Amino acid sequence: GEELPLVPSMNMLYGIEDIGAYSPFVMKRYHETIGLFGNVNDSNLAFSPTPQFVKEHLGLLNILDVSHILSKSMLEHPVLQLLTYDEESQTFLYRNQGDPTRAFFVSKVETFSSWERLKSRLLQPGFNPREVLLLEEPEWGKIEPQKMTSWGRPKVTLKRIQHTPGSELWRVNVDQAGFFVLTNMLYPGWTATLDGKPVPLLNAYGLFQSVPIAKAGQYQIQFHYSPFDFGFAGRMKKVFGREEVK
């Protein structure tokens, strides 16, 4: 019954999975892209997307595994099925029938000299991330492109074997080279292995996690999050001057 000084995210209040977040926990790039859908709660600034913006960027919502959309406006689109309309709140609930998923495989790549150029392509109306991977040039430089031979639309089967808050294990079967993409935010501290061997973890679309696969085959890809391995211990040793900090 008390007024809150800051508005919490709806997923905090109702315990539902949501693409939004409370702004202090959000990376700037996320705020500049996913935040445009209006789901990043900020005490200073919040975006209110138009129905047209949502319909033009369903490809981005699909790779975030968005299964439903709650709207105060009618959204007429072939892949959006109206489930119910609540007269009291004048709210529409839609089911997304566009095959949403947070893991996919892509073989085509476009590279960019800056985040601003990449962001412009990512937010281009009608852009489908599942057809082409967007990478900044330094990320592209982490692999050996000449070994990435691919053709046409890949055939792929993906299966998640294990999932914990700090780890995911996936089985990937592909018929050509390409990139496995998982739309977890690429916070510092994430690493990846391919069949148990360390592999570059690329910043896909400037936001998410991607692992390069150089040739056709079946693989197991492990993602592991260990934030305290990311230079934290070394910084603490410098601060306290004590070797026992590990």
PDB file of C-alpha atoms in Angstrom:
ATOM      1  CA  GLY A   1       0.000   0.000   0.000  1.00  0.00           C
ATOM      2  CA  GLU A   2       3.010   2.316   0.004  1.00  0.00           C
ATOM      3  CA  GLU A   3       4.191   4.392  -2.919  1.00  0.00           C
ATOM      4  CA  LEU A   4       7.495   3.222  -4.353  1.00  0.00           C
ATOM      5  CA  PRO A   5      10.157   5.812  -5.161  1.00  0.00           C
ATOM      6  CA  LEU A   6      11.088   3.795  -8.272  1.00  0.00           C
ATOM      7  CA  VAL A   7       8.783   1.733 -10.456  1.00  0.00           C
ATOM      8  CA  PRO A   8       9.868  -1.942 -10.447  1.00  0.00           C
ATOM      9  CA  SER A   9       9.798  -4.071 -13.558  1.00  0.00           C
ATOM     10  CA  MET A  10       6.566  -6.017 -14.027  1.00  0.00           C
ATOM     11  CA  ASN A  11       8.447  -9.320 -14.079  1.00  0.00           C
ATOM     12  CA  MET A  12       9.639  -8.544 -10.541  1.00  0.00           C
ATOM     13  CA  LEU A  13       6.069  -7.965  -9.353  1.00  0.00           C
ATOM     14  CA  TYR A  14       4.424 -10.943 -11.015  1.00  0.00           C
ATOM     15  CA  GLY A  15       7.295 -13.420 -11.292  1.00  0.00           C
ATOM     16  CA  ILE A  16       6.946 -13.895 -15.054  1.00  0.00           C
ATOM     17  CA  GLU A  17       9.706 -14.289 -17.622  1.00  0.00           C
ATOM     18  CA  ASP A  18      10.044 -11.024 -19.477  1.00  0.00           C
ATOM     19  CA  ILE A  19      12.490  -9.382 -21.878  1.00  0.00           C
ATOM     20  CA  GLY A  20      12.576  -6.321 -19.632  1.00  0.00           C
ATOM     21  CA  ALA A  21      14.530  -5.506 -16.536  1.00  0.00           C
ATOM     22  CA  TYR A  22      15.150  -2.805 -13.995  1.00  0.00           C
ATOM     23  CA  SER A  23      17.582  -0.366 -15.596  1.00  0.00           C
ATOM     24  CA  PRO A  24      20.541  -0.528 -13.119  1.00  0.00           C
ATOM     25  CA  PHE A  25      21.037  -4.173 -14.150  1.00  0.00           C
ATOM     26  CA  VAL A  26      20.874  -3.501 -17.895  1.00  0.00           C
ATOM     27  CA  MET A  27      23.815  -2.957 -20.226  1.00  0.00           C
ATOM     28  CA  LYS A  28      23.685   0.240 -22.274  1.00  0.00           C
ATOM     29  CA  ARG A  29      23.411  -1.661 -25.561  1.00  0.00           C
ATOM     30  CA  TYR A  30      20.422  -3.626 -24.270  1.00  0.00           C
ATOM     31  CA  HIS A  31      18.730  -0.387 -23.234  1.00  0.00           C
ATOM     32  CA  GLU A  32      19.318   1.068 -26.720  1.00  0.00           C
ATOM     33  CA  THR A  33      17.750  -1.925 -28.502  1.00  0.00           C
ATOM     34  CA  ILE A  34      15.524  -4.218 -26.452  1.00  0.00           C
ATOM     35  CA  GLY A  35      14.610  -1.272 -24.244  1.00  0.00           C
ATOM     36  CA  LEU A  36      12.854   0.286 -27.244  1.00  0.00           C
ATOM     37  CA  PHE A  37      10.083  -2.283 -26.754  1.00  0.00           C
ATOM     38  CA  GLY A  38       9.188  -0.452 -23.541  1.00  0.00           C
ATOM     39  CA  ASN A  39      10.168  -3.191 -21.116  1.00  0.00           C
ATOM     40  CA  VAL A  40      13.159  -1.610 -19.409  1.00  0.00           C
ATOM     41  CA  ASN A  41      11.865   0.245 -16.362  1.00  0.00           C
ATOM     42  CA  ASP A  42      13.894   3.342 -15.657  1.00  0.00           C
ATOM     43  CA  SER A  43      13.288   6.084 -13.124  1.00  0.00           C
ATOM     44  CA  ASN A  44      14.499   8.695 -15.616  1.00  0.00           C
ATOM     45  CA  LEU A  45      13.562   7.439 -19.066  1.00  0.00           C
ATOM     46  CA  ALA A  46      11.313   4.764 -20.530  1.00  0.00           C
ATOM     47  CA  PHE A  47      10.355   4.160 -24.161  1.00  0.00           C
ATOM     48  CA  SER A  48       6.775   3.631 -25.326  1.00  0.00           C
ATOM     49  CA  PRO A  49       6.850   1.697 -28.619  1.00  0.00           C
ATOM     50  CA  THR A  50       4.214   2.204 -31.267  1.00  0.00           C
ATOM     51  CA  PRO A  51       2.250  -0.795 -32.587  1.00  0.00           C
ATOM     52  CA  GLN A  52       4.062  -0.328 -35.899  1.00  0.00           C
ATOM     53  CA  PHE A  53       7.482  -0.559 -34.211  1.00  0.00           C
ATOM     54  CA  VAL A  54       6.535  -3.846 -32.525  1.00  0.00           C
ATOM     55  CA  LYS A  55       5.249  -5.371 -35.765  1.00  0.00           C
ATOM     56  CA  GLU A  56       8.336  -4.265 -37.696  1.00  0.00           C
ATOM     57  CA  HIS A  57      10.692  -5.906 -35.173  1.00  0.00           C
ATOM     58  CA  LEU A  58       9.041  -9.257 -34.514  1.00  0.00           C
ATOM     59  CA  GLY A  59      12.204 -10.950 -35.789  1.00  0.00           C
ATOM     60  CA  LEU A  60      14.077  -9.564 -32.803  1.00  0.00           C
ATOM     61  CA  LEU A  61      11.345 -10.647 -30.388  1.00  0.00           C
ATOM     62  CA  ASN A  62      11.455 -14.150 -31.915  1.00  0.00           C
ATOM     63  CA  ILE A  63      15.124 -14.689 -31.009  1.00  0.00           C
ATOM     64  CA  LEU A  64      14.331 -13.537 -27.467  1.00  0.00           C
ATOM     65  CA  ASP A  65      11.827 -16.416 -27.241  1.00  0.00           C
ATOM     66  CA  VAL A  66       8.885 -14.044 -26.727  1.00  0.00           C
ATOM     67  CA  SER A  67       5.815 -16.268 -26.771  1.00  0.00           C
ATOM     68  CA  HIS A  68       3.178 -13.641 -25.830  1.00  0.00           C
ATOM     69  CA  ILE A  69       2.709  -9.910 -26.220  1.00  0.00           C
ATOM     70  CA  LEU A  70       0.559  -7.781 -23.915  1.00  0.00           C
ATOM     71  CA  SER A  71      -0.577  -4.554 -25.555  1.00  0.00           C
ATOM     72  CA  LYS A  72      -2.846  -1.580 -24.962  1.00  0.00           C
ATOM     73  CA  SER A  73      -3.302  -1.329 -28.739  1.00  0.00           C
ATOM     74  CA  MET A  74      -4.586  -3.745 -31.342  1.00  0.00           C
ATOM     75  CA  LEU A  75      -1.746  -5.464 -33.242  1.00  0.00           C
ATOM     76  CA  GLU A  76      -2.872  -6.832 -36.594  1.00  0.00           C
ATOM     77  CA  HIS A  77      -0.210  -9.185 -37.942  1.00  0.00           C
ATOM     78  CA  PRO A  78      -0.358 -12.682 -39.508  1.00  0.00           C
ATOM     79  CA  VAL A  79       1.837 -14.290 -36.806  1.00  0.00           C
ATOM     80  CA  LEU A  80       0.064 -12.680 -33.845  1.00  0.00           C
ATOM     81  CA  GLN A  81      -2.982 -14.599 -32.612  1.00  0.00           C
ATOM     82  CA  LEU A  82      -5.372 -12.657 -30.384  1.00  0.00           C
ATOM     83  CA  LEU A  83      -6.105 -14.767 -27.319  1.00  0.00           C
ATOM     84  CA  THR A  84      -8.206 -12.401 -25.262  1.00  0.00           C
ATOM     85  CA  TYR A  85      -9.272  -8.801 -24.786  1.00  0.00           C
ATOM     86  CA  ASP A  86      -9.904  -7.463 -21.308  1.00  0.00           C
ATOM     87  CA  GLU A  87     -12.550  -4.727 -21.468  1.00  0.00           C
ATOM     88  CA  GLU A  88     -11.910  -3.375 -17.986  1.00  0.00           C
ATOM     89  CA  SER A  89      -8.216  -2.679 -18.608  1.00  0.00           C
ATOM     90  CA  GLN A  90      -8.624  -2.381 -22.405  1.00  0.00           C
ATOM     91  CA  THR A  91      -5.690  -4.752 -22.864  1.00  0.00           C
ATOM     92  CA  PHE A  92      -4.992  -7.227 -25.686  1.00  0.00           C
ATOM     93  CA  LEU A  93      -3.097 -10.500 -25.175  1.00  0.00           C
ATOM     94  CA  TYR A  94      -1.483 -12.078 -28.255  1.00  0.00           C
ATOM     95  CA  ARG A  95       0.324 -15.363 -28.847  1.00  0.00           C
ATOM     96  CA  ASN A  96       3.395 -15.104 -31.062  1.00  0.00           C
ATOM     97  CA  GLN A  97       3.190 -17.850 -33.713  1.00  0.00           C
ATOM     98  CA  GLY A  98       6.476 -16.840 -35.360  1.00  0.00           C
ATOM     99  CA  ASP A  99       8.457 -19.806 -33.960  1.00  0.00           C
ATOM    100  CA  PRO A 100      10.178 -17.981 -31.081  1.00  0.00           C
ATOM    101  CA  THR A 101      13.456 -19.446 -29.806  1.00  0.00           C
ATOM    102  CA  ARG A 102      16.519 -18.260 -27.909  1.00  0.00           C
ATOM    103  CA  ALA A 103      18.945 -20.649 -29.662  1.00  0.00           C
ATOM    104  CA  PHE A 104      19.559 -20.915 -33.396  1.00  0.00           C
ATOM    105  CA  PHE A 105      22.234 -21.544 -36.034  1.00  0.00           C
ATOM    106  CA  VAL A 106      23.183 -19.131 -38.814  1.00  0.00           C
ATOM    107  CA  SER A 107      25.813 -19.311 -41.570  1.00  0.00           C
ATOM    108  CA  LYS A 108      25.625 -15.864 -43.201  1.00  0.00           C
ATOM    109  CA  VAL A 109      27.595 -13.007 -41.571  1.00  0.00           C
ATOM    110  CA  GLU A 110      27.759  -9.228 -41.931  1.00  0.00           C
ATOM    111  CA  THR A 111      30.525  -7.234 -40.208  1.00  0.00           C
ATOM    112  CA  PHE A 112      30.510  -3.617 -39.040  1.00  0.00           C
ATOM    113  CA  SER A 113      33.132  -1.062 -38.088  1.00  0.00           C
ATOM    114  CA  SER A 114      31.151   0.258 -35.111  1.00  0.00           C
ATOM    115  CA  TRP A 115      28.320  -0.529 -32.713  1.00  0.00           C
ATOM    116  CA  GLU A 116      26.256   2.348 -34.132  1.00  0.00           C
ATOM    117  CA  ARG A 117      26.364   0.861 -37.639  1.00  0.00           C
ATOM    118  CA  LEU A 118      25.533  -2.605 -36.340  1.00  0.00           C
ATOM    119  CA  LYS A 119      22.676  -1.253 -34.223  1.00  0.00           C
ATOM    120  CA  SER A 120      21.185   0.522 -37.232  1.00  0.00           C
ATOM    121  CA  ARG A 121      21.132  -2.778 -39.162  1.00  0.00           C
ATOM    122  CA  LEU A 122      19.735  -4.713 -36.192  1.00  0.00           C
ATOM    123  CA  LEU A 123      16.858  -2.244 -35.807  1.00  0.00           C
ATOM    124  CA  GLN A 124      16.105  -2.054 -39.523  1.00  0.00           C
ATOM    125  CA  PRO A 125      12.356  -2.735 -40.024  1.00  0.00           C
ATOM    126  CA  GLY A 126      11.736  -6.333 -41.029  1.00  0.00           C
ATOM    127  CA  PHE A 127      15.267  -7.507 -40.191  1.00  0.00           C
ATOM    128  CA  ASN A 128      15.386 -11.214 -39.291  1.00  0.00           C
ATOM    129  CA  PRO A 129      18.399 -12.078 -37.077  1.00  0.00           C
ATOM    130  CA  ARG A 130      17.966 -15.777 -37.801  1.00  0.00           C
ATOM    131  CA  GLU A 131      19.026 -15.208 -41.414  1.00  0.00           C
ATOM    132  CA  VAL A 132      22.270 -13.304 -40.845  1.00  0.00           C
ATOM    133  CA  LEU A 133      24.675 -12.844 -37.942  1.00  0.00           C
ATOM    134  CA  LEU A 134      25.839  -9.294 -37.226  1.00  0.00           C
ATOM    135  CA  LEU A 135      29.363  -8.913 -35.833  1.00  0.00           C
ATOM    136  CA  GLU A 136      31.643  -6.003 -35.102  1.00  0.00           C
ATOM    137  CA  GLU A 137      34.989  -6.286 -36.891  1.00  0.00           C
ATOM    138  CA  PRO A 138      37.041  -7.086 -33.738  1.00  0.00           C
ATOM    139  CA  GLU A 139      34.750 -10.058 -33.072  1.00  0.00           C
ATOM    140  CA  TRP A 140      35.202 -11.312 -36.643  1.00  0.00           C
ATOM    141  CA  GLY A 141      38.964 -11.081 -36.094  1.00  0.00           C
ATOM    142  CA  LYS A 142      38.806 -13.634 -33.275  1.00  0.00           C
ATOM    143  CA  ILE A 143      38.256 -16.516 -35.715  1.00  0.00           C
ATOM    144  CA  GLU A 144      39.819 -17.782 -38.951  1.00  0.00           C
ATOM    145  CA  PRO A 145      37.206 -16.845 -41.589  1.00  0.00           C
ATOM    146  CA  GLN A 146      38.907 -18.833 -44.356  1.00  0.00           C
ATOM    147  CA  LYS A 147      38.038 -22.033 -42.493  1.00  0.00           C
ATOM    148  CA  MET A 148      34.340 -21.140 -42.271  1.00  0.00           C
ATOM    149  CA  THR A 149      32.998 -22.745 -45.459  1.00  0.00           C
ATOM    150  CA  SER A 150      29.213 -22.755 -45.751  1.00  0.00           C
ATOM    151  CA  TRP A 151      26.475 -22.678 -48.381  1.00  0.00           C
ATOM    152  CA  GLY A 152      22.750 -22.030 -48.572  1.00  0.00           C
ATOM    153  CA  ARG A 153      20.345 -22.500 -45.699  1.00  0.00           C
ATOM    154  CA  PRO A 154      21.805 -24.826 -43.046  1.00  0.00           C
ATOM    155  CA  LYS A 155      20.115 -27.946 -41.752  1.00  0.00           C
ATOM    156  CA  VAL A 156      20.444 -28.099 -37.999  1.00  0.00           C
ATOM    157  CA  THR A 157      19.064 -29.794 -34.892  1.00  0.00           C
ATOM    158  CA  LEU A 158      19.544 -28.210 -31.477  1.00  0.00           C
ATOM    159  CA  LYS A 159      18.860 -29.685 -28.065  1.00  0.00           C
ATOM    160  CA  ARG A 160      19.532 -28.225 -24.647  1.00  0.00           C
ATOM    161  CA  ILE A 161      20.972 -30.933 -22.398  1.00  0.00           C
ATOM    162  CA  GLN A 162      21.506 -29.011 -19.175  1.00  0.00           C
ATOM    163  CA  HIS A 163      20.591 -25.607 -17.750  1.00  0.00           C
ATOM    164  CA  THR A 164      21.557 -23.912 -14.492  1.00  0.00           C
ATOM    165  CA  PRO A 165      21.805 -20.193 -13.603  1.00  0.00           C
ATOM    166  CA  GLY A 166      25.520 -20.238 -14.476  1.00  0.00           C
ATOM    167  CA  SER A 167      25.805 -22.939 -17.124  1.00  0.00           C
ATOM    168  CA  GLU A 168      24.150 -24.302 -20.257  1.00  0.00           C
ATOM    169  CA  LEU A 169      24.987 -27.400 -22.296  1.00  0.00           C
ATOM    170  CA  TRP A 170      23.702 -27.798 -25.866  1.00  0.00           C
ATOM    171  CA  ARG A 171      23.972 -30.565 -28.478  1.00  0.00           C
ATOM    172  CA  VAL A 172      24.270 -29.148 -31.995  1.00  0.00           C
ATOM    173  CA  ASN A 173      24.114 -31.166 -35.229  1.00  0.00           C
ATOM    174  CA  VAL A 174      24.814 -29.153 -38.407  1.00  0.00           C
ATOM    175  CA  ASP A 175      25.495 -29.860 -42.076  1.00  0.00           C
ATOM    176  CA  GLN A 176      27.875 -26.933 -42.656  1.00  0.00           C
ATOM    177  CA  ALA A 177      29.993 -24.284 -40.981  1.00  0.00           C
ATOM    178  CA  GLY A 178      28.344 -21.422 -39.166  1.00  0.00           C
ATOM    179  CA  PHE A 179      27.564 -19.949 -35.785  1.00  0.00           C
ATOM    180  CA  PHE A 180      25.514 -21.229 -32.881  1.00  0.00           C
ATOM    181  CA  VAL A 181      23.764 -18.273 -31.245  1.00  0.00           C
ATOM    182  CA  LEU A 182      22.304 -18.192 -27.744  1.00  0.00           C
ATOM    183  CA  THR A 183      20.529 -14.994 -26.741  1.00  0.00           C
ATOM    184  CA  ASN A 184      21.986 -14.791 -23.262  1.00  0.00           C
ATOM    185  CA  MET A 185      23.542 -11.396 -22.628  1.00  0.00           C
ATOM    186  CA  LEU A 186      27.308 -11.595 -23.017  1.00  0.00           C
ATOM    187  CA  TYR A 187      28.284 -10.223 -19.624  1.00  0.00           C
ATOM    188  CA  PRO A 188      31.994 -10.363 -18.656  1.00  0.00           C
ATOM    189  CA  GLY A 189      32.710 -13.755 -17.087  1.00  0.00           C
ATOM    190  CA  TRP A 190      31.052 -15.995 -19.692  1.00  0.00           C
ATOM    191  CA  THR A 191      33.214 -18.608 -21.434  1.00  0.00           C
ATOM    192  CA  ALA A 192      32.456 -21.444 -23.850  1.00  0.00           C
ATOM    193  CA  THR A 193      33.836 -24.826 -24.867  1.00  0.00           C
ATOM    194  CA  LEU A 194      33.256 -26.889 -28.001  1.00  0.00           C
ATOM    195  CA  ASP A 195      33.483 -30.615 -27.247  1.00  0.00           C
ATOM    196  CA  GLY A 196      35.360 -29.709 -24.077  1.00  0.00           C
ATOM    197  CA  LYS A 197      37.911 -27.410 -25.741  1.00  0.00           C
ATOM    198  CA  PRO A 198      37.932 -23.615 -25.212  1.00  0.00           C
ATOM    199  CA  VAL A 199      36.459 -21.691 -28.130  1.00  0.00           C
ATOM    200  CA  PRO A 200      36.046 -17.957 -28.846  1.00  0.00           C
ATOM    201  CA  LEU A 201      32.777 -16.608 -27.485  1.00  0.00           C
ATOM    202  CA  LEU A 202      31.666 -13.945 -29.942  1.00  0.00           C
ATOM    203  CA  ASN A 203      29.481 -10.929 -29.217  1.00  0.00           C
ATOM    204  CA  ALA A 204      26.582 -11.656 -31.576  1.00  0.00           C
ATOM    205  CA  TYR A 205      24.537  -8.631 -32.660  1.00  0.00           C
ATOM    206  CA  GLY A 206      26.598  -6.643 -30.145  1.00  0.00           C
ATOM    207  CA  LEU A 207      24.572  -8.226 -27.342  1.00  0.00           C
ATOM    208  CA  PHE A 208      24.421 -12.004 -27.236  1.00  0.00           C
ATOM    209  CA  GLN A 209      26.581 -15.152 -27.205  1.00  0.00           C
ATOM    210  CA  SER A 210      27.786 -16.982 -30.304  1.00  0.00           C
ATOM    211  CA  VAL A 211      30.160 -19.902 -30.876  1.00  0.00           C
ATOM    212  CA  PRO A 212      31.798 -20.463 -34.293  1.00  0.00           C
ATOM    213  CA  ILE A 213      31.619 -23.978 -35.782  1.00  0.00           C
ATOM    214  CA  ALA A 214      34.129 -24.550 -38.580  1.00  0.00           C
ATOM    215  CA  LYS A 215      32.613 -27.618 -40.270  1.00  0.00           C
ATOM    216  CA  ALA A 216      29.654 -29.981 -40.365  1.00  0.00           C
ATOM    217  CA  GLY A 217      29.188 -32.442 -37.526  1.00  0.00           C
ATOM    218  CA  GLN A 218      27.688 -33.061 -34.102  1.00  0.00           C
ATOM    219  CA  TYR A 219      29.022 -31.033 -31.183  1.00  0.00           C
ATOM    220  CA  GLN A 220      28.444 -30.312 -27.525  1.00  0.00           C
ATOM    221  CA  ILE A 221      28.684 -26.638 -26.597  1.00  0.00           C
ATOM    222  CA  GLN A 222      29.062 -25.654 -22.944  1.00  0.00           C
ATOM    223  CA  PHE A 223      28.516 -22.106 -21.695  1.00  0.00           C
ATOM    224  CA  HIS A 224      29.843 -21.284 -18.229  1.00  0.00           C
ATOM    225  CA  TYR A 225      29.510 -18.130 -16.153  1.00  0.00           C
ATOM    226  CA  SER A 226      32.190 -17.364 -13.589  1.00  0.00           C
ATOM    227  CA  PRO A 227      32.295 -13.596 -12.944  1.00  0.00           C
ATOM    228  CA  PHE A 228      34.988 -13.811 -10.264  1.00  0.00           C
ATOM    229  CA  ASP A 229      37.402 -15.325 -12.783  1.00  0.00           C
ATOM    230  CA  PHE A 230      37.221 -12.166 -14.869  1.00  0.00           C
ATOM    231  CA  GLY A 231      40.140 -10.352 -13.260  1.00  0.00           C
ATOM    232  CA  PHE A 232      38.346  -9.886  -9.958  1.00  0.00           C
ATOM    233  CA  ALA A 233      40.907 -11.705  -7.823  1.00  0.00           C
ATOM    234  CA  GLY A 234      43.792  -9.797  -9.400  1.00  0.00           C
ATOM    235  CA  ARG A 235      42.132  -6.463  -8.737  1.00  0.00           C
ATOM    236  CA  MET A 236      41.485  -7.406  -5.115  1.00  0.00           C
ATOM    237  CA  LYS A 237      45.164  -8.338  -4.639  1.00  0.00           C
ATOM    238  CA  LYS A 238      46.182  -4.906  -5.865  1.00  0.00           C
ATOM    239  CA  VAL A 239      43.697  -3.247  -3.522  1.00  0.00           C
ATOM    240  CA  PHE A 240      44.551  -5.234  -0.404  1.00  0.00           C
ATOM    241  CA  GLY A 241      48.101  -6.341  -1.223  1.00  0.00           C
ATOM    242  CA  ARG A 242      47.392  -9.829   0.062  1.00  0.00           C
ATOM    243  CA  GLU A 243      48.196 -13.042  -1.806  1.00  0.00           C
ATOM    244  CA  GLU A 244      45.582 -14.956   0.139  1.00  0.00           C
ATOM    245  CA  VAL A 245      42.856 -13.251  -1.926  1.00  0.00           C
ATOM    246  CA  LYS A 246      41.979 -15.926  -4.454  1.00  0.00           C
TER     247      LYS A 246
END
